[in-house]
Amino acid sequence: MLRRSKKQSRSRLRIQRLTDASKICARLWRGLSISREGGVSPCCTYVGKVTTLTNDDGQDLLSSAPFTELREKSLQGKSIAGCRKCYQKETAGGRSMRMIYNDAFALETHTQPADTLIDASSDVRLRSLTITVGNLCNLQCRMCNPFSSSRIAADPIHSGWFGHRSDRDESKDIESAYAEIIESCSSITHLQISGGEPLIIPKIHKILQSLIDSGRAQNVVLMMPTNCTGVGDPVLARLSKFKEVHLRMSLDGHGPANEYIRYPSKWSEIVDTIIRFKGLPHAKLSIGFTLSALNVFEVVRTAQFGDAMGIPFTFGVVHTPSRLSPNILPQATLEQAAVEIDDAVDSLTLNPSKRELRAISRLLRSFARQDREENEELWTKFVQFTNDLDRSRGQSIEASLPDLVTSLRVEKGPWQRNIFHILPKDRATPVSKAS
């Protein structure tokens, strides 16, 4: 067995001090996430913002007082409100982004003396940058919003549920700031890009090409979500130039269910794109499943699809819009979905996927124990919203999600036909309708 030098062992001990505590995230020392409105936070799963984009470079932002305060709280073992999504997933037994970031950055070679204790101001170095560029998207996913999808922004029915349409692309105001941060921070080794459908946004490809032209792409790990549609050969060629490409493929069901939720995607195109992604050198693929009130009976089928292709399953939970959160479902439906998941876990071969399914099962059962009365108003909105989109898109929840509708019938009876908006063909603009 190889023996580590004292210097190596001491360095690893020091790194462990950064990553062991349950409230500590390496991203607080290593990463920034910048929204299209200029809000700055540690990562894309953080709820809210820590500060606002200024003329400072990325390193100065990470070293600023608001971020130092977050690091101090984490070192004291205090919960950080913006990190609650990670806490929730870890409580359910899932693998959170905090855990992923700690693994990614705990193996770095540190240059400070190995016996220097980690504190809120030491060893702060920007390694990972997340940017959100616009909302250009070719899909209108039911749990999405006008600020993240240009197609939803242009749809008066879907966008009407958010009170107004959002056609303005705020990212134009900070596009140059992104470029400056990336150019000035040669220490960046991980670049995560989101916004609409990243692989069809010209501005994103401009950023990627600049990294390729400068020779930096070969040292950068590129991470992004994708809906696996509209991907041409030039896109694949560009992705192949990076050190690694981590693609989180957004699937919220299998076959017709995914087409229903992620309208107007086509399952055949998605499968073909996934096969092409698998051919990329240095590609690391995962399925990103967004758990909502619509797809609790699609968890198993989606995970099994990934398992058959050797692709691990990961998940997040819809919190907003709250009318689509899984906790609005009846207790019997949540329990039934959890049992179905429990029965299928051992059929999977990928251990990471098994862990995620067990976490979803625990989460659904925790939702089932919550007070049902407070969800009645949200349930009504869920039904109206679903019917609004079904009418405007020519879809049917009964045809696309039969398992869900059958289960709901136990406590809710036959599916109701309540709507909220009159279709444009009936009126010039959407109008609320009590029915």
Coordinates of C-alpha atoms in Angstrom, one line a residue:
M1 CA 0.0 0.0 0.0
L2 CA 1.3 3.5 -0.9
R3 CA 1.9 5.7 2.1
R4 CA 1.0 9.4 2.0
S5 CA 3.5 11.9 2.9
K6 CA 2.9 14.0 6.1
K7 CA 2.2 17.0 3.9
Q8 CA -0.5 15.1 1.9
S9 CA -2.1 13.8 5.1
R10 CA -2.2 17.2 6.8
S11 CA -3.6 18.8 3.6
R12 CA -6.4 16.2 3.4
L13 CA -7.2 16.7 7.1
R14 CA -7.5 20.4 6.6
I15 CA -9.8 19.8 3.6
Q16 CA -12.0 17.6 5.7
R17 CA -12.6 20.4 8.1
L18 CA -14.2 22.2 5.2
T19 CA -16.4 19.4 4.0
D20 CA -17.5 17.4 7.0
A21 CA -20.0 19.6 8.8
S22 CA -23.6 19.3 7.7
K23 CA -24.1 23.0 7.2
I24 CA -20.8 23.7 5.3
C25 CA -20.7 23.8 1.6
A26 CA -17.5 24.2 -0.4
R27 CA -19.4 26.3 -2.9
L28 CA -19.4 29.2 -0.3
W29 CA -15.6 29.3 -0.7
R30 CA -15.4 28.4 -4.4
G31 CA -18.5 29.4 -6.4
L32 CA -20.8 32.1 -7.6
S33 CA -24.2 32.0 -9.4
I34 CA -25.4 35.0 -11.3
S35 CA -29.0 35.3 -12.4
R36 CA -30.2 37.0 -15.5
E37 CA -31.4 40.0 -13.3
G38 CA -28.0 40.4 -11.8
G39 CA -28.7 38.7 -8.5
V40 CA -25.6 36.9 -7.0
S41 CA -25.8 33.8 -4.8
P42 CA -23.5 30.8 -4.1
C43 CA -25.3 28.4 -6.5
C44 CA -28.3 27.9 -8.7
T45 CA -30.3 26.0 -6.0
Y46 CA -29.9 28.8 -3.5
V47 CA -33.3 30.5 -2.8
G48 CA -33.0 34.2 -3.2
K49 CA -29.9 36.3 -3.6
V50 CA -27.0 37.3 -1.4
T51 CA -26.0 40.5 -3.2
T52 CA -26.2 42.2 -6.6
L53 CA -23.8 42.2 -9.4
T54 CA -21.4 45.2 -9.3
N55 CA -18.3 46.3 -11.2
D56 CA -16.2 44.0 -9.0
D57 CA -14.7 40.9 -10.5
G58 CA -15.8 37.5 -9.5
Q59 CA -13.1 37.0 -6.9
D60 CA -14.0 40.3 -5.1
L61 CA -17.7 39.3 -5.1
L62 CA -16.9 36.0 -3.5
S63 CA -14.8 37.7 -0.9
S64 CA -17.4 40.4 -0.1
A65 CA -19.0 40.9 3.3
P66 CA -22.4 39.2 2.5
F67 CA -20.6 36.0 1.4
T68 CA -18.2 36.1 4.3
E69 CA -21.3 36.3 6.6
L70 CA -22.7 33.1 5.0
R71 CA -19.4 31.3 5.5
E72 CA -19.3 32.4 9.2
K73 CA -22.8 31.0 9.7
S74 CA -22.0 27.7 8.1
L75 CA -18.8 27.3 10.2
Q76 CA -21.0 27.9 13.3
G77 CA -23.3 25.1 12.2
K78 CA -26.2 27.4 11.6
S79 CA -28.8 26.8 8.9
I80 CA -28.8 29.2 6.0
A81 CA -32.3 30.0 4.7
G82 CA -31.3 30.1 1.1
C83 CA -29.8 26.6 1.3
R84 CA -33.1 24.9 2.4
K85 CA -33.5 22.9 -0.8
C86 CA -30.3 21.0 0.0
Y87 CA -31.3 20.5 3.6
Q88 CA -34.6 19.0 2.5
K89 CA -33.1 16.6 0.0
E90 CA -30.4 15.5 2.5
T91 CA -33.1 14.9 5.2
A92 CA -34.9 12.6 2.7
G93 CA -31.7 10.7 2.2
G94 CA -30.9 12.1 -1.3
R95 CA -27.7 13.5 -2.6
S96 CA -27.8 17.3 -2.5
M97 CA -25.9 19.9 -4.6
R98 CA -24.0 20.7 -1.4
M99 CA -22.7 17.2 -1.2
I100 CA -21.8 17.2 -4.9
Y101 CA -19.9 20.5 -4.6
N102 CA -18.0 19.2 -1.5
D103 CA -16.9 16.2 -3.5
A104 CA -15.9 18.3 -6.5
F105 CA -13.7 20.7 -4.5
A106 CA -12.4 18.7 -1.6
L107 CA -9.7 17.1 -3.8
E108 CA -8.1 20.3 -4.8
T109 CA -4.4 21.0 -4.1
H110 CA -4.3 23.8 -1.6
T111 CA -1.4 26.3 -1.5
Q112 CA -1.8 27.6 2.0
P113 CA 0.0 25.9 4.9
A114 CA -1.7 22.7 5.7
D115 CA -2.1 23.6 9.4
T116 CA -4.0 26.8 8.6
L117 CA -7.6 26.4 10.0
I118 CA -10.4 27.2 7.6
D119 CA -12.2 30.3 8.5
A120 CA -14.7 32.6 6.8
S121 CA -12.1 34.7 5.0
S122 CA -9.3 32.2 4.2
D123 CA -8.8 30.2 1.1
V124 CA -11.6 31.9 -0.8
R125 CA -11.0 31.3 -4.5
L126 CA -13.4 31.4 -7.4
R127 CA -13.4 28.0 -9.1
S128 CA -17.0 27.5 -10.1
L129 CA -19.3 30.0 -11.9
T130 CA -23.0 29.6 -12.7
I131 CA -24.6 32.0 -15.2
T132 CA -28.2 32.2 -16.4
V133 CA -28.4 33.6 -19.9
G134 CA -31.9 34.6 -21.1
N135 CA -35.1 32.6 -21.4
L136 CA -35.0 31.4 -25.0
C137 CA -36.6 28.0 -25.0
N138 CA -38.4 25.7 -27.5
L139 CA -40.6 24.0 -24.9
Q140 CA -43.5 25.0 -22.6
C141 CA -43.1 22.7 -19.6
R142 CA -46.0 22.8 -17.3
M143 CA -44.0 23.5 -14.1
C144 CA -42.0 26.2 -15.8
N145 CA -42.7 30.0 -16.0
P146 CA -42.4 33.0 -18.4
F147 CA -39.1 34.1 -17.0
S148 CA -37.5 30.8 -17.9
S149 CA -39.2 30.0 -21.2
S150 CA -39.8 32.4 -24.1
R151 CA -42.6 30.1 -25.4
I152 CA -44.5 30.4 -22.1
A153 CA -44.0 34.2 -22.1
A154 CA -45.6 34.3 -25.6
D155 CA -48.5 32.1 -24.5
P156 CA -51.4 34.2 -23.0
I157 CA -52.9 31.2 -21.2
H158 CA -49.8 29.8 -19.5
S159 CA -48.2 33.2 -18.8
G160 CA -51.6 34.5 -17.6
W161 CA -51.2 32.2 -14.5
F162 CA -48.3 34.3 -13.5
G163 CA -50.2 37.6 -13.7
H164 CA -48.3 39.1 -16.7
R165 CA -46.2 38.1 -19.7
S166 CA -42.4 38.4 -19.6
D167 CA -41.0 39.1 -23.0
R168 CA -38.1 41.3 -22.0
D169 CA -34.7 39.6 -21.9
E170 CA -33.0 41.1 -18.8
S171 CA -29.8 39.2 -19.5
K172 CA -28.8 41.8 -22.2
D173 CA -28.0 44.1 -19.3
I174 CA -25.4 41.8 -17.8
E175 CA -24.1 39.8 -20.8
S176 CA -21.0 41.8 -20.9
A177 CA -20.5 41.3 -17.2
Y178 CA -20.5 37.5 -17.7
A179 CA -17.9 37.8 -20.4
E180 CA -15.7 40.0 -18.2
I181 CA -15.9 37.7 -15.2
I182 CA -15.0 34.6 -17.3
E183 CA -12.2 36.4 -19.0
S184 CA -10.7 38.0 -15.8
C185 CA -11.0 34.8 -13.7
S186 CA -8.5 32.4 -15.2
S187 CA -9.0 30.3 -12.0
I188 CA -12.5 29.1 -13.1
T189 CA -12.4 25.4 -13.7
H190 CA -16.2 24.7 -13.6
L191 CA -18.7 26.6 -15.7
Q192 CA -22.4 25.9 -15.3
I193 CA -24.8 27.6 -17.8
S194 CA -28.5 27.7 -17.6
G195 CA -31.4 29.7 -18.9
G196 CA -34.2 28.6 -21.2
E197 CA -32.8 25.8 -23.2
P198 CA -29.0 26.5 -23.1
L199 CA -28.1 24.5 -26.2
I200 CA -30.2 26.7 -28.5
I201 CA -29.2 30.1 -27.1
P202 CA -26.7 31.9 -29.5
K203 CA -25.2 34.0 -26.6
I204 CA -24.2 30.8 -24.8
H205 CA -22.5 29.4 -27.8
K206 CA -20.6 32.7 -28.2
I207 CA -19.3 32.2 -24.6
L208 CA -18.3 28.6 -25.3
Q209 CA -16.6 29.5 -28.5
S210 CA -14.6 32.2 -26.8
L211 CA -13.3 29.6 -24.3
I212 CA -12.4 27.3 -27.1
D213 CA -10.6 30.0 -29.1
S214 CA -8.6 31.0 -26.0
G215 CA -7.5 27.5 -25.4
R216 CA -9.2 27.4 -21.9
A217 CA -12.0 25.0 -22.8
Q218 CA -9.7 22.0 -22.4
N219 CA -9.2 22.9 -18.7
V220 CA -12.9 23.7 -18.0
V221 CA -15.6 21.3 -16.8
L222 CA -18.9 22.5 -18.5
M223 CA -22.2 21.8 -16.8
M224 CA -25.7 22.5 -18.1
P225 CA -29.2 21.2 -18.1
T226 CA -30.8 20.3 -21.5
N227 CA -34.2 19.2 -22.7
C228 CA -32.5 17.1 -25.4
T229 CA -34.3 18.8 -28.3
G230 CA -33.0 20.9 -31.2
V231 CA -29.4 19.7 -30.8
G232 CA -27.4 19.7 -34.1
D233 CA -24.0 18.4 -35.0
P234 CA -22.3 21.8 -34.6
V235 CA -23.4 21.9 -30.9
L236 CA -22.0 18.5 -30.3
A237 CA -18.7 19.4 -31.9
R238 CA -18.4 22.5 -29.7
L239 CA -19.2 20.5 -26.5
S240 CA -16.5 17.9 -27.4
K241 CA -13.8 20.6 -26.9
F242 CA -14.2 20.8 -23.2
K243 CA -12.4 18.9 -20.5
E244 CA -15.6 17.3 -19.3
V245 CA -19.3 18.0 -20.2
H246 CA -21.9 17.2 -17.5
L247 CA -25.3 17.2 -19.1
R248 CA -28.4 17.0 -16.8
M249 CA -31.0 15.8 -19.1
S250 CA -34.5 17.0 -18.1
L251 CA -37.0 14.2 -18.2
D252 CA -40.2 14.3 -16.2
G253 CA -41.7 11.1 -17.4
H254 CA -41.4 8.3 -20.0
G255 CA -42.8 8.5 -23.5
P256 CA -46.3 10.2 -23.6
A257 CA -46.1 11.4 -20.1
N258 CA -42.9 13.4 -20.8
E259 CA -44.5 14.8 -24.0
Y260 CA -47.5 15.9 -22.0
I261 CA -45.5 17.6 -19.2
R262 CA -42.7 19.0 -21.4
Y263 CA -44.8 20.2 -24.4
P264 CA -44.3 20.1 -27.3
S265 CA -41.3 17.7 -27.1
K266 CA -41.2 14.4 -29.0
W267 CA -39.9 11.3 -27.1
S268 CA -38.3 9.8 -30.2
E269 CA -36.2 12.9 -30.7
I270 CA -35.2 12.9 -27.0
V271 CA -34.0 9.3 -27.2
D272 CA -32.0 9.9 -30.3
T273 CA -30.3 13.0 -28.7
I274 CA -29.4 11.0 -25.6
I275 CA -27.7 8.3 -27.8
R276 CA -25.7 11.1 -29.5
F277 CA -24.8 12.6 -26.2
K278 CA -23.4 9.2 -25.1
G279 CA -21.0 9.4 -28.0
L280 CA -19.4 12.6 -26.7
P281 CA -15.9 12.2 -25.3
H282 CA -15.6 12.9 -21.6
A283 CA -19.4 13.3 -21.3
K284 CA -21.1 12.6 -17.9
L285 CA -24.9 12.3 -18.3
S286 CA -27.6 12.2 -15.7
I287 CA -31.4 12.4 -15.7
G288 CA -32.8 15.4 -14.0
F289 CA -36.3 14.6 -12.9
T290 CA -38.5 17.4 -11.5
L291 CA -40.9 15.9 -9.0
S292 CA -44.3 17.5 -9.2
A293 CA -48.0 16.8 -8.6
L294 CA -48.1 15.5 -12.2
N295 CA -45.5 12.8 -12.3
V296 CA -45.3 10.9 -9.0
F297 CA -46.2 7.7 -10.9
E298 CA -43.5 8.4 -13.5
V299 CA -40.6 8.1 -11.1
V300 CA -40.1 4.4 -11.6
R301 CA -40.5 4.4 -15.4
T302 CA -38.1 7.3 -15.8
A303 CA -35.5 5.8 -13.5
Q304 CA -35.7 2.4 -15.3
F305 CA -35.3 4.1 -18.7
G306 CA -32.1 5.7 -17.4
D307 CA -30.9 2.5 -15.7
A308 CA -31.2 0.6 -19.0
M309 CA -28.9 3.2 -20.7
G310 CA -26.5 3.3 -17.8
I311 CA -27.5 6.9 -16.9
P312 CA -28.1 7.8 -13.2
F313 CA -31.4 9.3 -12.0
T314 CA -31.4 12.5 -10.0
F315 CA -34.3 14.7 -8.8
G316 CA -35.5 18.0 -7.6
V317 CA -38.9 19.1 -6.2
V318 CA -41.3 21.7 -7.5
H319 CA -41.7 24.4 -4.9
T320 CA -43.1 27.1 -7.1
P321 CA -45.6 27.3 -8.6
S322 CA -47.1 25.8 -5.4
R323 CA -50.1 24.6 -7.3
L324 CA -47.8 21.9 -8.9
S325 CA -46.0 20.9 -5.7
P326 CA -46.5 17.2 -5.0
N327 CA -47.7 17.9 -1.5
I328 CA -51.1 19.0 -2.8
L329 CA -51.9 15.5 -3.8
P330 CA -54.3 13.4 -1.6
Q331 CA -52.7 11.2 1.1
A332 CA -53.8 8.0 -0.6
T333 CA -52.1 9.0 -3.9
L334 CA -48.9 9.9 -2.2
E335 CA -48.8 6.6 -0.3
Q336 CA -49.6 4.6 -3.4
A337 CA -46.8 6.3 -5.3
A338 CA -44.4 5.7 -2.5
V339 CA -45.2 2.0 -2.3
E340 CA -44.8 1.7 -6.1
I341 CA -41.3 3.2 -5.8
D342 CA -40.3 1.0 -2.9
D343 CA -41.3 -2.1 -4.8
A344 CA -39.2 -1.0 -7.8
V345 CA -36.0 0.1 -6.2
D346 CA -34.2 -3.2 -6.2
S347 CA -34.9 -3.7 -9.9
L348 CA -32.4 -0.9 -10.6
T349 CA -28.7 -1.6 -11.1
L350 CA -27.3 1.9 -10.5
N351 CA -26.8 2.6 -6.8
P352 CA -27.1 6.4 -7.1
S353 CA -30.5 5.9 -8.7
K354 CA -31.6 3.6 -5.9
R355 CA -30.6 6.2 -3.4
E356 CA -32.6 8.9 -5.1
L357 CA -35.8 6.7 -5.4
R358 CA -35.6 5.9 -1.7
A359 CA -35.3 9.6 -1.0
I360 CA -38.4 10.3 -3.1
S361 CA -40.4 7.6 -1.3
R362 CA -39.5 9.1 2.1
L363 CA -40.4 12.6 0.8
L364 CA -43.8 11.5 -0.5
R365 CA -44.6 9.9 2.8
S366 CA -43.6 13.1 4.7
F367 CA -46.0 15.0 2.4
A368 CA -48.7 12.5 3.1
R369 CA -48.4 13.3 6.9
Q370 CA -49.0 17.0 6.3
D371 CA -52.3 18.8 7.0
R372 CA -54.6 18.3 3.9
E373 CA -57.0 21.1 4.6
E374 CA -54.5 23.9 3.7
N375 CA -54.0 22.3 0.3
E376 CA -57.6 22.5 -0.9
E377 CA -57.2 26.0 -2.6
L378 CA -54.0 24.8 -4.3
W379 CA -55.8 21.7 -5.4
T380 CA -58.5 23.7 -7.1
K381 CA -55.8 25.8 -8.8
F382 CA -54.0 22.7 -9.9
V383 CA -57.2 21.3 -11.6
Q384 CA -58.0 24.7 -13.3
F385 CA -54.4 25.2 -14.5
T386 CA -54.2 21.6 -15.9
N387 CA -57.5 22.1 -17.7
D388 CA -56.5 25.5 -19.1
L389 CA -53.4 24.0 -20.7
D390 CA -55.1 20.9 -21.8
R391 CA -57.7 22.9 -23.7
S392 CA -55.2 25.3 -25.3
R393 CA -52.8 22.6 -26.3
G394 CA -55.2 19.9 -27.3
Q395 CA -53.9 17.5 -24.6
S396 CA -55.7 15.3 -22.0
I397 CA -54.4 14.4 -18.5
E398 CA -56.6 11.3 -18.6
A399 CA -54.9 10.1 -21.8
S400 CA -51.4 11.0 -20.9
L401 CA -51.3 10.3 -17.1
P402 CA -53.9 7.6 -16.6
D403 CA -52.2 6.1 -13.4
L404 CA -52.4 9.5 -11.7
V405 CA -56.1 10.2 -12.7
T406 CA -57.1 6.6 -11.6
S407 CA -55.4 7.1 -8.2
L408 CA -57.0 10.6 -7.7
R409 CA -60.4 9.1 -8.3
V410 CA -60.3 7.4 -4.8
E411 CA -60.4 10.6 -2.8
K412 CA -61.3 13.3 -5.4
G413 CA -63.8 11.4 -7.6
P414 CA -63.8 11.8 -11.4
W415 CA -61.5 14.5 -12.9
Q416 CA -63.3 17.9 -12.8
R417 CA -63.5 20.2 -15.8
N418 CA -63.0 23.5 -14.0
I419 CA -61.1 26.2 -16.0
F420 CA -59.8 29.6 -15.1
H421 CA -59.1 31.2 -18.4
I422 CA -61.3 31.6 -21.5
L423 CA -59.4 30.5 -24.6
P424 CA -58.2 33.3 -27.0
K425 CA -60.5 31.9 -29.7
D426 CA -63.4 32.7 -27.3
R427 CA -62.2 36.1 -26.2
A428 CA -59.5 38.5 -27.4
T429 CA -57.7 38.2 -24.0
P430 CA -57.8 35.7 -21.2
V431 CA -60.5 36.4 -18.7
S432 CA -61.1 34.7 -15.4
K433 CA -64.0 32.3 -15.3
A434 CA -65.6 30.9 -12.1
S435 CA -66.7 27.4 -12.8

